């Protein structure tokens, strides 16, 4: 191993150790904080949340955090086994023996890595649904449905992912030094394809969508849409209850093909004016261009990452530092290695992304307070916190680091002051 390869190996090892240490430290903080606040409902929620549901939320949060800690440890062991342990070197060698050209060798390598990580993740996914979610009364899926979903997911991943990988790998080999611009264009186009296919082709493979029935909820929602000048291709109810009792509302599609989808679980639990307030919040994300801004950020980030990959791919130390033979003629090796080690280096960006997202949540709440009723949104959120057993008392540091939504107490307090302003 030469000096630059050795240096990169050390940098990677240090970054990996730091990432794991920070993850475990944050998880332990979260568990301790939630435990310390388990026996009393925060005063601002005392009227609407009873002690039993508060304690259930605490236990649920702790159980999920513990599972996350175990997953961090297993994922780290797998990453070490694949890199320093020689696992990836072995797979590169084995797929290199396939007598069918570089493209097929690289595709075989990608499939092999997907299989290895998929199989290791499977027990966690099973445990999450059938033990953890079931213990807290959230799971409604059957083993048969779970397995069907799994197979469908694999088929869709293969049908969409393999052609994309084949195009990218070919461009990496033949499109010259600026291949990354071409791959980026293909990637952005692919994202639009998925956005277009998702509501009409992909989502219906997993769920039934029926028109939102006539009634007070629909009337309020239509009045809100007219008030905001928002056009969509229909309001739908999704049978989310067939898998889980967690509720949600969301948009799919883009441009004029946008659809608004409510989980049936959400409609069952919320009063019409609360449904209206939740939708007003979601509309806020659209009107304030949060969705587009996030997509532009993602596009810019992927361009930068592809340029970085183009440089690393030509650097033998990148492979050797991670214990893989330098395979400059097989772009698939660099691609797999890159996506395997990238999260170790981008982990420390998580708080920035979470901060950006929380800023958007506050803005969407303010929009909802203008277009609908802030106090109805408060009522809806409290019900959702309870139904989803979300903790009302997250550790502040853990929350700052990871949470895409503001902590319950802060979010509700802001909404209540907006409600007071508007009344
Ligand atoms: Zn939101």
PDB file of N, CA, C and O and ligand atoms in Angstrom, residues 281-282 285 360-361 364 405 411, ligand 1:
ATOM      1  N   UNK A 281     -51.360  22.917   5.724  1.00  0.00           N
ATOM      2  CA  UNK A 281     -49.927  22.836   5.998  1.00  0.00           C
ATOM      3  C   UNK A 281     -49.187  22.255   4.783  1.00  0.00           C
ATOM      4  O   UNK A 281     -48.176  22.799   4.337  1.00  0.00           O
ATOM      5  N   UNK A 282     -49.726  21.154   4.236  1.00  0.00           N
ATOM      6  CA  UNK A 282     -49.085  20.532   3.072  1.00  0.00           C
ATOM      7  C   UNK A 282     -49.089  21.480   1.867  1.00  0.00           C
ATOM      8  O   UNK A 282     -48.113  21.551   1.122  1.00  0.00           O
ATOM      9  N   UNK A 285     -46.258  23.875   1.922  1.00  0.00           N
ATOM     10  CA  UNK A 285     -44.986  23.373   1.378  1.00  0.00           C
ATOM     11  C   UNK A 285     -44.921  23.603  -0.130  1.00  0.00           C
ATOM     12  O   UNK A 285     -43.866  23.918  -0.669  1.00  0.00           O
ATOM     13  N   UNK A 360     -38.632  24.962   7.047  1.00  0.00           N
ATOM     14  CA  UNK A 360     -39.780  24.817   6.149  1.00  0.00           C
ATOM     15  C   UNK A 360     -41.048  24.410   6.901  1.00  0.00           C
ATOM     16  O   UNK A 360     -42.141  24.843   6.554  1.00  0.00           O
ATOM     17  N   UNK A 361     -40.905  23.580   7.928  1.00  0.00           N
ATOM     18  CA  UNK A 361     -42.085  23.176   8.701  1.00  0.00           C
ATOM     19  C   UNK A 361     -42.724  24.375   9.394  1.00  0.00           C
ATOM     20  O   UNK A 361     -43.946  24.523   9.377  1.00  0.00           O
ATOM     21  N   UNK A 364     -44.541  26.381   6.751  1.00  0.00           N
ATOM     22  CA  UNK A 364     -45.792  25.740   6.311  1.00  0.00           C
ATOM     23  C   UNK A 364     -46.868  25.869   7.395  1.00  0.00           C
ATOM     24  O   UNK A 364     -48.047  26.047   7.088  1.00  0.00           O
ATOM     25  N   UNK A 405     -38.804  17.571  11.759  1.00  0.00           N
ATOM     26  CA  UNK A 405     -39.897  18.399  12.269  1.00  0.00           C
ATOM     27  C   UNK A 405     -39.500  18.982  13.621  1.00  0.00           C
ATOM     28  O   UNK A 405     -38.784  18.349  14.384  1.00  0.00           O
ATOM     29  N   UNK A 411     -43.264  23.515  18.473  1.00  0.00           N
ATOM     30  CA  UNK A 411     -44.152  23.678  17.317  1.00  0.00           C
ATOM     31  C   UNK A 411     -45.547  24.121  17.751  1.00  0.00           C
ATOM     32  O   UNK A 411     -46.133  25.043  17.182  1.00  0.00           O
TER      33      UNK A 411
HETATM   34 ZN1  LIG B   1     -44.643  19.645   6.816  1.00  0.00          ZN
END
